[in-house]
Coordinates of C-alpha atoms and ligand atoms in Angstrom, one line a residue:
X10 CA 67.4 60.2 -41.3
X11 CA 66.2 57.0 -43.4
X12 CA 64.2 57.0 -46.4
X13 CA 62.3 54.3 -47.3
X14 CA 60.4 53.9 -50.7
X15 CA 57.0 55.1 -51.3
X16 CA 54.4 54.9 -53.6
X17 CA 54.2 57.3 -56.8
X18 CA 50.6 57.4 -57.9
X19 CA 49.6 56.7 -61.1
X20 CA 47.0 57.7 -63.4
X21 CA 47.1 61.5 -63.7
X22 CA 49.2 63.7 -65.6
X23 CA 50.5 65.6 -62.9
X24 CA 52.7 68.8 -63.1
X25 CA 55.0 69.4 -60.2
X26 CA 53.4 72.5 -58.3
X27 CA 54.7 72.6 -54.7
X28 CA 58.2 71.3 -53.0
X29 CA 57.9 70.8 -49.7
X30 CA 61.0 69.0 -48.7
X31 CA 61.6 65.7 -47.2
X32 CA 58.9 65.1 -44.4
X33 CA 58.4 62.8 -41.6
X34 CA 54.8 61.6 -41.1
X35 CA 52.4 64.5 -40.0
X36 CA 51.4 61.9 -37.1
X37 CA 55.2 60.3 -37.0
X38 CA 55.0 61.4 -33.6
X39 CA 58.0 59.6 -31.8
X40 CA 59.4 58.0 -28.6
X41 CA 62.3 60.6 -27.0
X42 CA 64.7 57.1 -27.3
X43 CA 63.6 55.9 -30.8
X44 CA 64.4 58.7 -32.8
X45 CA 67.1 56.9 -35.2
X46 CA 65.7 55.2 -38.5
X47 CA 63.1 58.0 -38.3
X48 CA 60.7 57.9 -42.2
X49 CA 61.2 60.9 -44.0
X50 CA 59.6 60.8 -47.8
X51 CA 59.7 63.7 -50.6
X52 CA 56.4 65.8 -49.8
X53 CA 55.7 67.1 -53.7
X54 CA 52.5 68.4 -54.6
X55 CA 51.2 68.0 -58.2
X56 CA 48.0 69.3 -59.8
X57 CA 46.2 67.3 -63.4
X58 CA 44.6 70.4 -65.1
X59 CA 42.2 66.9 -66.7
X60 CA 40.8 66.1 -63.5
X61 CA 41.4 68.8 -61.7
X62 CA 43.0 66.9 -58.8
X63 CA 45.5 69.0 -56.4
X64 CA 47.5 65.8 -54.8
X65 CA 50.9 64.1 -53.9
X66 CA 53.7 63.0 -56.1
X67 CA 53.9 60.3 -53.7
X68 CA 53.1 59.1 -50.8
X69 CA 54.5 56.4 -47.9
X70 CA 52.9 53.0 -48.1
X71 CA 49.6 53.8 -45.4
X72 CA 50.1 51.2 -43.3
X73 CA 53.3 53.2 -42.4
X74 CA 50.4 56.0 -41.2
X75 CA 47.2 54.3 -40.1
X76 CA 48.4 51.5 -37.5
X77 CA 47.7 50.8 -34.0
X78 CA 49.4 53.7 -32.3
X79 CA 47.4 56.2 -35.1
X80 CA 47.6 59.5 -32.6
X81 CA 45.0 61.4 -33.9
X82 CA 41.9 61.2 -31.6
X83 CA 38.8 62.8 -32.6
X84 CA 37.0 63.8 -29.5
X85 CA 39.8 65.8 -28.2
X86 CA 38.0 69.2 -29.3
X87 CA 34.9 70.0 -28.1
X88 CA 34.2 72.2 -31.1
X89 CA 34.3 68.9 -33.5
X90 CA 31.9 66.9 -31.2
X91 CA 29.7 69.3 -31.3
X92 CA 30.1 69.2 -35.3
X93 CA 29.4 65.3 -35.4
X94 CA 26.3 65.9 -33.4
X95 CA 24.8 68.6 -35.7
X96 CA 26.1 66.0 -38.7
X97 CA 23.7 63.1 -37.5
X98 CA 21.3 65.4 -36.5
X99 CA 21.2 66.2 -40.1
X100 CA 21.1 62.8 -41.6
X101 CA 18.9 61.9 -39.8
X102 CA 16.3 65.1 -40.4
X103 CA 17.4 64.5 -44.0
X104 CA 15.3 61.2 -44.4
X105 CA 18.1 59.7 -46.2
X106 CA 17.2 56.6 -43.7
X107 CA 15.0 54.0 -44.8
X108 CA 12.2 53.5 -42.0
X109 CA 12.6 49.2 -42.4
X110 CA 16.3 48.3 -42.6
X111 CA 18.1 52.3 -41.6
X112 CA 22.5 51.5 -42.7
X113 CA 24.8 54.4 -41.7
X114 CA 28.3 53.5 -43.0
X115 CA 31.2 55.5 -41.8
X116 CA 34.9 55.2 -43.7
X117 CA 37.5 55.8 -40.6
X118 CA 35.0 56.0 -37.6
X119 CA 37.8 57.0 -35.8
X120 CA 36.8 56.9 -31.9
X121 CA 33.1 56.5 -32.8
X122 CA 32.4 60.6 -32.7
X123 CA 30.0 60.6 -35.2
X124 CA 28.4 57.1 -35.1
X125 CA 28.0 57.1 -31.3
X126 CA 25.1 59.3 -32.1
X127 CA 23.3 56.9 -34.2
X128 CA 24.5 53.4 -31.9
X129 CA 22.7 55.4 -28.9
X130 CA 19.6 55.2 -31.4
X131 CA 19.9 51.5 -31.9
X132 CA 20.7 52.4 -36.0
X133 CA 22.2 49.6 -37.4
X134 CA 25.7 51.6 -37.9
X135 CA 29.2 49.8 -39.3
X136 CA 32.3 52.2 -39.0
X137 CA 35.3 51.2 -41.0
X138 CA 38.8 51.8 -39.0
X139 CA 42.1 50.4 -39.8
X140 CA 43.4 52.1 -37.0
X141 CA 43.0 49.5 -33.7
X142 CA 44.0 52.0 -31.0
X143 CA 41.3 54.8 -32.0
X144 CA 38.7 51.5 -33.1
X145 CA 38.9 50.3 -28.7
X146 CA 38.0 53.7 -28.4
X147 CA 34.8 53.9 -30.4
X148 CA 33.8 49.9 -29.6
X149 CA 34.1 51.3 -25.8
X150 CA 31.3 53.6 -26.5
X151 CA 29.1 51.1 -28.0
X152 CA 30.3 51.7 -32.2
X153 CA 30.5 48.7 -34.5
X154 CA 33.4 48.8 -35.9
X155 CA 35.3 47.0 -38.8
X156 CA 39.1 47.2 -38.5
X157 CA 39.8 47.0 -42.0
X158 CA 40.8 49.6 -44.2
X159 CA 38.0 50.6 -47.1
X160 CA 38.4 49.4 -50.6
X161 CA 36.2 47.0 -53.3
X162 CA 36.7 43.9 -51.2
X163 CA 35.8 45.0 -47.7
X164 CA 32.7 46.7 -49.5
X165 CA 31.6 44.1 -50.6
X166 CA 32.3 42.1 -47.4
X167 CA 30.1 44.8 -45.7
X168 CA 27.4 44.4 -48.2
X169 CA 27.5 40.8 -47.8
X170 CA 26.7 41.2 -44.1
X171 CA 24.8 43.6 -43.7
X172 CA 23.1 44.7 -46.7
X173 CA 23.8 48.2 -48.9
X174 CA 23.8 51.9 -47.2
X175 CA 21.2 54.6 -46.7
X176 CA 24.2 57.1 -46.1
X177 CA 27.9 56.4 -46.4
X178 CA 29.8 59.2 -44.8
X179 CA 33.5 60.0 -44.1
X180 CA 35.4 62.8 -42.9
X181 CA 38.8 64.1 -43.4
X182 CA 39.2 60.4 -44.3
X183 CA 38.7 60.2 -48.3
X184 CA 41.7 63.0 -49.0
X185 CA 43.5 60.1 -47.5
X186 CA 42.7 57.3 -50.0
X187 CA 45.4 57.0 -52.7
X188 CA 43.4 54.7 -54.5
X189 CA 40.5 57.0 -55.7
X190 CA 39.1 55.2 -58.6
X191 CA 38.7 52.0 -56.6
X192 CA 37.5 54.1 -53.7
X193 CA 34.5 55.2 -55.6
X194 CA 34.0 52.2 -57.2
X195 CA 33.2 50.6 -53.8
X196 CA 31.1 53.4 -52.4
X197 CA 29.0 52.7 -55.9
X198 CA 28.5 49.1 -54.5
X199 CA 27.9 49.5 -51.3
X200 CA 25.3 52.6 -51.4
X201 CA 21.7 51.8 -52.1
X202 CA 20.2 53.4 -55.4
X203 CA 18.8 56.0 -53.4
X204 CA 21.8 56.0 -50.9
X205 CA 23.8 59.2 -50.9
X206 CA 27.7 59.8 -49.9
X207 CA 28.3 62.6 -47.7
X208 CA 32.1 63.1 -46.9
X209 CA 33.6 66.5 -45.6
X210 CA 38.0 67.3 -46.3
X211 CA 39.8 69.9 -45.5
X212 CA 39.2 72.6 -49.2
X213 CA 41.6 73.1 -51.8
X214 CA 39.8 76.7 -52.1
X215 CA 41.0 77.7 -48.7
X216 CA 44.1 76.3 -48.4
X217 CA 45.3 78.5 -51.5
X218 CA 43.5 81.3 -50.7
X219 CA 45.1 81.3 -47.5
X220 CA 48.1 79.8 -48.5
X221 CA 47.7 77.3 -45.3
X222 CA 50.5 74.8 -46.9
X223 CA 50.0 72.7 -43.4
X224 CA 47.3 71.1 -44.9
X225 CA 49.8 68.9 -46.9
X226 CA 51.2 66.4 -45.5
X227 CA 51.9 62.6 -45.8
X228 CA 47.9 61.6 -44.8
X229 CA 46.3 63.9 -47.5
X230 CA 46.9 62.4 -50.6
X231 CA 44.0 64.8 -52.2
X232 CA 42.9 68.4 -51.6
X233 CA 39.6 68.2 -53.4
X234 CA 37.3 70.9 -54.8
X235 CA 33.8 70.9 -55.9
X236 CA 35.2 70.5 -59.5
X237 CA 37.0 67.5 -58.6
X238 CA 34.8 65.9 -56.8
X239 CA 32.5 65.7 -59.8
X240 CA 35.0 64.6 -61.8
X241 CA 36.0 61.7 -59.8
X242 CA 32.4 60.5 -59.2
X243 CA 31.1 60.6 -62.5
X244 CA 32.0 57.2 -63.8
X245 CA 30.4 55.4 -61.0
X246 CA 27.3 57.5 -61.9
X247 CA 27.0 59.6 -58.8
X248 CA 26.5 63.4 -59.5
X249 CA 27.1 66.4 -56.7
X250 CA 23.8 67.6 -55.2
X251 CA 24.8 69.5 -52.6
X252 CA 28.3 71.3 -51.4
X253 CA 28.4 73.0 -47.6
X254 CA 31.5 75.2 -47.2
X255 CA 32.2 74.2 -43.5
X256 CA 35.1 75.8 -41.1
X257 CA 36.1 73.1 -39.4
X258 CA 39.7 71.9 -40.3
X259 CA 40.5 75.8 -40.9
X260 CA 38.1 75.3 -44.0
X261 CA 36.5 72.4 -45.3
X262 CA 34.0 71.6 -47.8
X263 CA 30.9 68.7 -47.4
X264 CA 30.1 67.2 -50.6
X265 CA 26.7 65.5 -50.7
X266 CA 26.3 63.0 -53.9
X267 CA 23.5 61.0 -55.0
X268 CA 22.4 58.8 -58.2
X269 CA 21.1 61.7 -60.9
X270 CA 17.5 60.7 -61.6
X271 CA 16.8 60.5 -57.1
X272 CA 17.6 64.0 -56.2
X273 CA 18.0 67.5 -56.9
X274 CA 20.9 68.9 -57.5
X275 CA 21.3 72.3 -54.9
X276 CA 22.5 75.6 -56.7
X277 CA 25.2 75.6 -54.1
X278 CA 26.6 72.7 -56.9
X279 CA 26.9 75.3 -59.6
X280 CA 27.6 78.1 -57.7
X281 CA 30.5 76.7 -56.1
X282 CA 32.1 75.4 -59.7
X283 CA 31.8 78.9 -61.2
X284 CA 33.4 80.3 -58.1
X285 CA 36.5 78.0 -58.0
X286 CA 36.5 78.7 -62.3
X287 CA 36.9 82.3 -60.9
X288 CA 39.7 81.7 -58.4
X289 CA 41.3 79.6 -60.9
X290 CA 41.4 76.4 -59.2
X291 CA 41.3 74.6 -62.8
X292 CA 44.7 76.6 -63.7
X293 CA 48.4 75.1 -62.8
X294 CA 49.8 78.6 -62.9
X295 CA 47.2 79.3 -59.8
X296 CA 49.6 76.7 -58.1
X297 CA 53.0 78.2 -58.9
X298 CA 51.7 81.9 -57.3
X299 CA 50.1 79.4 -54.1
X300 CA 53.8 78.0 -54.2
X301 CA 55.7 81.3 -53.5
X302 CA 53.6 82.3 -51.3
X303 CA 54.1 79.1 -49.4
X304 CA 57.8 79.8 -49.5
X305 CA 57.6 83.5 -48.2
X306 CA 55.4 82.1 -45.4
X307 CA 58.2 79.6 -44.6
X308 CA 60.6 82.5 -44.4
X309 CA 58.5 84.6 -42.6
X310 CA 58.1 82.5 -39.7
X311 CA 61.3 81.6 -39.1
X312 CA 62.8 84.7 -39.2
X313 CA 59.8 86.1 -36.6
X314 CA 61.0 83.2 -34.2
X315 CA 64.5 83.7 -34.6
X316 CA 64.2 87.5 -34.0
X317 CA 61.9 86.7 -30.8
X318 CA 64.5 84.0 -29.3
X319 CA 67.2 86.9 -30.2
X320 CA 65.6 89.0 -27.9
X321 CA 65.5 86.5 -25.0
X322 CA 61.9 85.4 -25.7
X323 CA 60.2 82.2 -24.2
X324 CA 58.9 80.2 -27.1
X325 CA 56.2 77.6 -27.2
X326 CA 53.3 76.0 -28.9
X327 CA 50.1 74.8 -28.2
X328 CA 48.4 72.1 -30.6
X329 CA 50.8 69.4 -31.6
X330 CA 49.4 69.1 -34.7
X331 CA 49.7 67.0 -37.5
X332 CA 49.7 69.8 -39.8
X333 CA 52.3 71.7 -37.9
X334 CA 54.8 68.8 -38.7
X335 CA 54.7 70.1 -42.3
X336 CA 55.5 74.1 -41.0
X337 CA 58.3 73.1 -38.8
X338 CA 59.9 70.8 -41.1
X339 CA 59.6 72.8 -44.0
X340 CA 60.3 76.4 -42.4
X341 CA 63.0 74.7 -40.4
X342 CA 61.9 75.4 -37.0
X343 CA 63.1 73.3 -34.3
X344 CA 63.5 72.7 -30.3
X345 CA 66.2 76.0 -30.5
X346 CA 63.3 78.1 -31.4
X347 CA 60.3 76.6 -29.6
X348 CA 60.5 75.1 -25.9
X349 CA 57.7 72.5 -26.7
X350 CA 54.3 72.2 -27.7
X351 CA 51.3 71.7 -25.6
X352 CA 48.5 69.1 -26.3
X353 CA 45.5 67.7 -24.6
X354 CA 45.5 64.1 -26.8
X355 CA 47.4 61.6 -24.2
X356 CA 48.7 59.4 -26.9
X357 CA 51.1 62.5 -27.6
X358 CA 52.7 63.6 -24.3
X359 CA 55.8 62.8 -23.4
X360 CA 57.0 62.2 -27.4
X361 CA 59.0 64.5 -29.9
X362 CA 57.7 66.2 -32.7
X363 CA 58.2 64.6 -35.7
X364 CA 61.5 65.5 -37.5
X365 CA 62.0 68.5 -35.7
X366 CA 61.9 66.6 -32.4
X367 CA 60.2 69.3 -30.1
X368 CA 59.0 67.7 -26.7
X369 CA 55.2 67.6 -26.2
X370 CA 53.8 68.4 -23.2
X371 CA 50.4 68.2 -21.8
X372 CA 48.2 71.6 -21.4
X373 CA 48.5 72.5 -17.6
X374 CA 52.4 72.8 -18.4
X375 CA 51.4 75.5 -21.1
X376 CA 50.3 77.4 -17.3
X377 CA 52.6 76.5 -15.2
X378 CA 55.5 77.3 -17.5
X379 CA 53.6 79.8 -19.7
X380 CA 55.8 81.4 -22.8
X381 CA 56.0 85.1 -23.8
X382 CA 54.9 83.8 -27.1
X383 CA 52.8 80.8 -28.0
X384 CA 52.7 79.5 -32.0
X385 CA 48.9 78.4 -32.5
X386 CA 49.7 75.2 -34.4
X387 CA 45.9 74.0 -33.9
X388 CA 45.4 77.7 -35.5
X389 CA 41.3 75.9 -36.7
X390 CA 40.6 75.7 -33.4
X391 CA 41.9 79.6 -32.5
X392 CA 38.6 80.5 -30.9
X393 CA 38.5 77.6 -28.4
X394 CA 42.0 77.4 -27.4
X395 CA 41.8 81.5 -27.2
X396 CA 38.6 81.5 -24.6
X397 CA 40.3 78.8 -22.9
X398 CA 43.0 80.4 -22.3
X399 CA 42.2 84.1 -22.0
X400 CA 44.4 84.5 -18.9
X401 CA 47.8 84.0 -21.4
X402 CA 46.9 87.5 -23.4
X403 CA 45.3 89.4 -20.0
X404 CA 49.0 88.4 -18.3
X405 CA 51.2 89.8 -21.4
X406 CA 51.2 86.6 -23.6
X407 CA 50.9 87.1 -27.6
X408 CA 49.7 84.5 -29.5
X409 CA 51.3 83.8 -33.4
X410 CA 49.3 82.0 -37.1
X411 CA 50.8 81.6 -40.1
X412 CA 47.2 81.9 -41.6
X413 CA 46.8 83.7 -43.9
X414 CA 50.2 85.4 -43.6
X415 CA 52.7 84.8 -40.0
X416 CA 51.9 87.5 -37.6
X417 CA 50.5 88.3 -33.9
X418 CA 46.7 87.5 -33.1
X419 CA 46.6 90.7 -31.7
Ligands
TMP6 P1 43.5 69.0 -35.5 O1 43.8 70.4 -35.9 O2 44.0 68.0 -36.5 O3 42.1 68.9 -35.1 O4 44.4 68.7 -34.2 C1 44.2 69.5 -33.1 C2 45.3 69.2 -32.1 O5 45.3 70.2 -31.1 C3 45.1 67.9 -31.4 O6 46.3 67.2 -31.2 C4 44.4 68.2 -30.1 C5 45.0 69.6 -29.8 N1 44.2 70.5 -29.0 C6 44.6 70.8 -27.7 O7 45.6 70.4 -27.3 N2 43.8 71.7 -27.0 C7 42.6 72.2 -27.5 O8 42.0 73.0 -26.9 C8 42.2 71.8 -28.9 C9 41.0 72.4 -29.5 C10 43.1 71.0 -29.6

């Protein structure tokens, strides 16, 4: 194992919540010959009861995360292309678009699922991707892309070229900006004064109420709620006028936001605050009762595995998740207790989990070498992988979650 520094961020008063262990990187996903001098960092979790930010202690330098070789591929569900459709459908019914000079932004295009819809258009689009293997993608489908990360200076670079935004949007990419402050700061510039910023992450609300801990990991620096949001807006003037509680990502929330005096504010907005007031999503001690029951979970499924393997069971796992790396790091489950873990992204076949080192193995092996049990890593995409694969629980198969508590999805 070799740990190398990473970066504590600064500017809240944060309270240790959550210990998760050392970590690899949730994408770390590695070579079967390259696994010495693997990156393992301290996952912590803190929570400021000021800003109401839920967030890492620290967290590895990004570059170590968002390079060529990123994994992650957007387009590999069918569910979430069918999201990104409905998601420029909606812009675009919205009339957040000026009729002259139309500018869809998107921080971490990804493969271009979202602003494919707008390039078949002819929208004047820019995505912005530090990643270069997942950018070829999206330039392949016809996406403008600039390989950059997003900050103050490539906003302003962007603005400089190609003028300020109707709609800036990101999803599950702002949770992964350490840099908040300056994040917002250069939304501010680049939006048009009737621009809005629509961005959608995986919600703190859920994740504690369902005490889905594999949310954490290296790439989510933030687990935002409504009240957060708010918070971290108002100094660059934008207010929250719309919230959508979404399912994708097991739970997400979209957070629509807008200069005050250009739009409404939804009651969604208010109704959402009081409801996280009520859950207690403003209160540390929420976290340290989210915390045990993070550890029971832990505990639970490795002693479910470890009793199944007992008995002579064959166990695998389909979705070789990023969040999973989290689970089987921190609930110490390793190649002894699952065979591998089947995935449909080609970028991940043929590698080792990170730190637990479990092979991954493309789908069709998941059939031709089916387990007695299968652990649903991709557990937010249950109801696809289920329907695909209704012949595993018609031929005696039993599929496990850890959400909301480890047991069979019987
Ligand atoms: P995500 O939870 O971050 O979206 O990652 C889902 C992972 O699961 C990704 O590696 C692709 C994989 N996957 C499959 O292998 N088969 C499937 O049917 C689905 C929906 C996802």
């Amino acid at each position: 194992m070799s740990t190398q520094p990473t970066c504590r961020l600064s500017g809240n008063n944060l309270s240790l919540v959550l210990d998760l262990g050392m970590q690899p990187l949730g994408n770390g996903f590695l070579d079967p010959d390259s696994t010495d001098n693997e990156y393992f960092f301290p996952l912590q979790c803190g929570f400021d009861e000021e800003s109401r930010l839920f967030q890492l202690m620290e967290q590895p330098d990004p570059r170590m995360m968002f390079h060529d070789d990123y994994a992650f591929l957007s387009s590999t569900s069918q569910h979430m292309q069918r999201h990104f459709a409905d998601l420029a459908e909606t812009v675009l019914r919205a009339g957040y678009l000026d009729s002259q000079a139309p500018f869809v932004v998107e921080l971490g295009s990804n493969d271009g699922i979202y602003l494919r819809h707008f390039a078949e258009r002819g929208i004047p689009h820019l995505g912005v991707e530090p990643a270069g293997g997942v950018a070829d993608v999206a330039e392949s489908q016809g996406v403008a892309v600039l390989r950059d990360f997003f900050n103050l200076a490539t906003a302003q670079q962007v603005r400089d070229q190609h003028g300020a935004a109707d709609v800036i949007s990101a999803a599950n990419v702002m949770c992964h900006i350490p840099n908040i402050r300056e994040m917002a700061d250069a939304i501010s510039l680049l939006l048009k004064p009737g621009g809005v910023l629509i961005f959608e992450d995986p919600y703190l609300g859920d994740v504690v109420q369902k005490a889905s801990y594999d949310q954490i990991y290296d790439e989510h620096v933030f687990l935002f709620s409504a009240m957060s949001v708010a918070e971290i807006f108002k100094p660059v003037g934008l207010e929250l006028i719309n919230v959508e509680h979404l399912p994708t990502h097991g739970g997400s929330m979209r957070y629509t936001l807008g200069r005050p005096a250009k739009h409404s504010v939804a009651d969604s907005v208010p109704t959402t605050i009081a409801r996280e007031e009520e859950q207690g999503l403003n209160r540390t001690e929420t976290y340290s009762g989210f915390a045990l029951r993070v550890q029971q979970s832990a505990r639970d499924l490795h002693e479910l595995l470890h009793a199944l393997r007992s008995e002579g069971r064959a166990i695998a796992a389909y979705g070789a998740t990023s969040k999973s790396t989290t689970v089987y790091n921190y609930s110490e489950v390793s190649s002894d207790l699952i065979d591998y873990i089947c995935d449909n992204t080609p970028t991940k076949i043929g590698k080792l989990s990170p730190g637990v080192h479990i092979p991954i193995v493309p789908e069709a092996d998941f059939v031709e070498n089916a387990p007695d049990v299968a652990f649903l890593g991709a557990w937010n995409h249950e109801p696809e992988i289920r329907s695909r694969n209704q012949w595993f629980e018609e031929s005696g198969g039993r599929w496990i979650s850890h959400v909301p508590k480890v047991r069979f999805l019987d």
